[in-house]
XYZ file of C-alpha atoms in Angstrom:
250
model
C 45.662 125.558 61.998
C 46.862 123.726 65.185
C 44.907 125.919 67.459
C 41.901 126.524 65.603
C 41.666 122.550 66.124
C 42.228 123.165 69.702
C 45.986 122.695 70.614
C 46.969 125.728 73.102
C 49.508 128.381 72.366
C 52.151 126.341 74.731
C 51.890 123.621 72.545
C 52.048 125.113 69.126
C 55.016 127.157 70.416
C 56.608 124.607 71.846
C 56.591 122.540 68.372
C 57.840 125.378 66.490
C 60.754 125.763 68.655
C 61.340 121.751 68.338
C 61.267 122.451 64.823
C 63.468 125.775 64.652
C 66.047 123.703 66.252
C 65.464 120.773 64.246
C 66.272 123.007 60.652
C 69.076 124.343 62.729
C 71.112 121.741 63.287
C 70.473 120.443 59.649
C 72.088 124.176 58.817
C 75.444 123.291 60.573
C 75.443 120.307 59.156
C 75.272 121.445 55.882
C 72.044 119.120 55.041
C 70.279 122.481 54.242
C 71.965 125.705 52.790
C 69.294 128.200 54.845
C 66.684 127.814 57.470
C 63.258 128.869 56.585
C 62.949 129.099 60.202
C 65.302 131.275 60.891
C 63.255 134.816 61.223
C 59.931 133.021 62.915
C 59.064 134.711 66.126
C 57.032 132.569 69.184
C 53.512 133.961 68.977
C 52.477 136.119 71.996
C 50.810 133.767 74.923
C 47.790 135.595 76.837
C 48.437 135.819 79.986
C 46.058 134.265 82.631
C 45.042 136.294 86.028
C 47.067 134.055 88.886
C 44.831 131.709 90.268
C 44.569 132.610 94.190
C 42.466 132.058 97.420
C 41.385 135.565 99.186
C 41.997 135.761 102.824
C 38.246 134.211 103.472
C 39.269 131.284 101.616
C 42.701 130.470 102.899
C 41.533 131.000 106.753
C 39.002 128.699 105.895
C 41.046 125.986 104.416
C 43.715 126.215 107.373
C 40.989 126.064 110.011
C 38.846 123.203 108.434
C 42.002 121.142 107.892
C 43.221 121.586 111.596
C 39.818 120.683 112.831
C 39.527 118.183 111.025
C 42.939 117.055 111.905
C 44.186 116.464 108.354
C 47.408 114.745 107.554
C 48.345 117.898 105.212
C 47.147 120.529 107.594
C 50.763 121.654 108.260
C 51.768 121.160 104.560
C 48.919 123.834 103.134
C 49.332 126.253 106.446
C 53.491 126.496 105.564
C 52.953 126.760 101.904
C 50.317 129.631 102.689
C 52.562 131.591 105.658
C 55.820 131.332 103.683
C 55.393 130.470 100.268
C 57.653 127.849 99.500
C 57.906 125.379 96.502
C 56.785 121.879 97.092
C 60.150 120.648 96.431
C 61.426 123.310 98.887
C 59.234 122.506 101.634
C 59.831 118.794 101.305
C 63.992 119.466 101.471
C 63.780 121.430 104.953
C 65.406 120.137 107.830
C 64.854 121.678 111.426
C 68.234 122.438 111.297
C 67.508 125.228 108.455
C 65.240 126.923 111.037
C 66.567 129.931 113.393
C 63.844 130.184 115.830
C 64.944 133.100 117.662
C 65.670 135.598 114.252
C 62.241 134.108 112.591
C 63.830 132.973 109.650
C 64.572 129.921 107.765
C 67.718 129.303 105.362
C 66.426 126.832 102.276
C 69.589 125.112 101.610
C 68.007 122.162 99.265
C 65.037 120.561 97.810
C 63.364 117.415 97.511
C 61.941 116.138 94.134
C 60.399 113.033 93.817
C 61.422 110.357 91.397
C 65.114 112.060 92.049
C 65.462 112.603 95.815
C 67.241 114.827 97.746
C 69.208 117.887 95.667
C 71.916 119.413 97.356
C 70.528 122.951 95.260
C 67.593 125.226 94.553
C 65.742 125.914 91.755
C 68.123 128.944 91.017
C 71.194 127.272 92.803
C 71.722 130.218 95.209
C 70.381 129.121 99.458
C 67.824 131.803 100.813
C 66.759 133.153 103.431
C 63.066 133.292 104.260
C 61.334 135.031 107.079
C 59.059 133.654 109.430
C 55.786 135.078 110.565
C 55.810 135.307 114.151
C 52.348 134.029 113.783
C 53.821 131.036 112.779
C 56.457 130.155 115.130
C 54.080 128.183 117.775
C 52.499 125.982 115.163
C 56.429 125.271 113.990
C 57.500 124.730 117.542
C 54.279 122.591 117.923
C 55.241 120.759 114.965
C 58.774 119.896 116.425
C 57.665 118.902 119.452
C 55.611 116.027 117.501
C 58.359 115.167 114.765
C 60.551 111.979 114.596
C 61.920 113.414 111.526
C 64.857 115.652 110.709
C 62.658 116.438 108.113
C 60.244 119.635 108.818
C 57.367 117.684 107.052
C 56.810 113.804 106.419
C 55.978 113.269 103.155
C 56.408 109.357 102.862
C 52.960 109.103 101.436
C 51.339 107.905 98.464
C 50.098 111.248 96.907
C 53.078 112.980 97.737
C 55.648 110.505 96.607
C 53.805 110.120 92.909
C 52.722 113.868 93.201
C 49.530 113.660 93.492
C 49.060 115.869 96.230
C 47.503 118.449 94.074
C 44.040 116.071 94.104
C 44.036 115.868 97.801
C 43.978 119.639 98.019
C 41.390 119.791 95.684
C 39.011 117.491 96.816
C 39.258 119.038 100.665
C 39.190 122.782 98.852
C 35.457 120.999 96.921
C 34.358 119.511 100.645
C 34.733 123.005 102.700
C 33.575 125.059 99.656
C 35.904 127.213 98.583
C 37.812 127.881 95.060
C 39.505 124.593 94.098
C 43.179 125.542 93.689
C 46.873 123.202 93.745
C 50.019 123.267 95.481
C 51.590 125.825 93.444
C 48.287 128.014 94.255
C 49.027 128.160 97.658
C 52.178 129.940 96.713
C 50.418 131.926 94.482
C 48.114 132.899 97.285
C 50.905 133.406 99.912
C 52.421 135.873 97.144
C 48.921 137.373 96.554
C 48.183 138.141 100.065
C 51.346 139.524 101.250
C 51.147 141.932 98.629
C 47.368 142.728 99.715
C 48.318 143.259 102.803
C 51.054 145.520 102.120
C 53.978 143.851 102.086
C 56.924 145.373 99.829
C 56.851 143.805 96.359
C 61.191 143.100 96.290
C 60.689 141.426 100.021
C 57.813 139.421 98.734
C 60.939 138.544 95.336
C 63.414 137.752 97.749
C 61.172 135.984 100.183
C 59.723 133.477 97.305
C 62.992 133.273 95.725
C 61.769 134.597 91.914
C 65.011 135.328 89.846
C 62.924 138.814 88.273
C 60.495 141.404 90.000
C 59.064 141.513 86.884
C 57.768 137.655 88.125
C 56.110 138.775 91.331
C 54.570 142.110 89.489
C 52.725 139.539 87.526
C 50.882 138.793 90.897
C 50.547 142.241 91.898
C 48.983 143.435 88.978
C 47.065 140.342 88.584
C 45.536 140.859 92.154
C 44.213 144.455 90.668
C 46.242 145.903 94.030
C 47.301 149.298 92.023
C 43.966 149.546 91.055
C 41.694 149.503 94.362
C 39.743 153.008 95.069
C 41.769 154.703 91.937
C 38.208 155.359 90.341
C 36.519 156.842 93.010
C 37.232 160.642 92.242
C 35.355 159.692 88.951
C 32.147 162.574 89.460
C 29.342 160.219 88.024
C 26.551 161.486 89.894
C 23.948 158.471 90.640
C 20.437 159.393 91.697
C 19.128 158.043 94.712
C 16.809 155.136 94.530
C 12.808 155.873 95.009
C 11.952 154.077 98.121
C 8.890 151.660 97.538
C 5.809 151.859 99.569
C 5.085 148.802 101.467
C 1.032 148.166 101.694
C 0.800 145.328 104.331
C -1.565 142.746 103.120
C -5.034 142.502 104.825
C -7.194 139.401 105.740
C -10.322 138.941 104.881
């Protein structure tokens, strides 16, 4: 009844777990003598196609905002070449960067409201590789920085995360696909498989804890199925060309 009236499948789900656990606990307390609760399974959640910018649209964004000279110009161009979380990106130290191998070793992450965390989302460091694409930008980057910090992100919309609105508005202004932070990393993850990059480096690279995780992406991008229907034999007749009778004055 909940989502007929327009509440999503996240939130009806996430009130029936509430009150799973709620009959639960009233179990081992002995305030109930069964849960009627007990059997209900979480209804299925459709899954939506990973929102992404193509390879038009992220060269775009990168170029505009260096042109432009935007303050988040190296913020969006390192989300899009390695793929990191916000909180990751904000928690990297120049020290974490081996110039000469091309990679970088994510030791922390920022968060704000709670500061620096000495751990990862899944509590294990990683290593990422570099583009060597990247590497003068980076070494431009440190030539300019004050910072021990990799990116300076003292600012208002980073600080009460509203980042996401910047990136928007900028994505509206050079017209392409409006997309957030996190879309950035879905696009790094999108177009590394596009181009061909192994699906368990593109795992390991973006640190997800299942392949199963960055499949999602992969068959979300419809990679496996480019070209696979062109040995269909439909046989399409050719178009009639149309005579064209110039126009005569007078």
């Amino acid at each position: 009844r909940l989502e007929l009236e327009g509440a999503s499948r996240i939130h009806t789900n996430h009130l029936l777990k509430e009150v799973k656990c709620i009959f639960s606990f009233a179990l081992q307390m002995g305030t109930i003598k069964s849960n009627p609760f007990a059997g209900t399974k979480m209804r299925k959640q459709q899954k939506k196609r990973k929102e992404a910018l193509t390879h038009e649209e992220a060269n775009r964004l990168i170029s505009e905002a260096k042109h432009r000279e935007h303050p988040y110009y190296y913020i969006w161009l390192l989300t899009i070449a390695l793929g990191l979380r916000r909180s990751e990106l904000a928690g990297l130290k120049w020290l974490d960067i081996d110039f000469d191998q091309q990679l970088i070793y994510l030791r922390r992450q920022m968060i704000p409201g709670e500061g620096l965390i000495a751990l990862l989302k899944d509590r294990e460091e990683r290593v990422v590789a570099i583009p060597k694409h990247i590497i003068p930008p980076l070494k431009e980057l440190r030539l300019q920085s004050q910072s021990e910090f990799v990116i300076e992100t003292q600012c208002h919309h980073w600080i009460s995360g509203q980042q996401a609105q910047v990136l928007r508005r900028f994505c509206g202004e050079i017209g392409i696909k409006e997309v957030t932070h996190h879309q950035l990393r879905a696009t790094h993850i999108t177009l590394a498989l596009v181009d061909g990059i192994p699906l368990g480096i593109v795992k390991e690279n973006v640190g997800h804890a299942k392949l199963s995780t960055t499949d999602e992406y992969f068959r979300s991008a419809g990679i496996q199925m480019k070209g696979q229907t062109d040995k269909l034999r439909i046989i399409v007749p050719p178009s009639e060309r149309a005579e064209v009778i110039p126009l005569k004055k007078g």
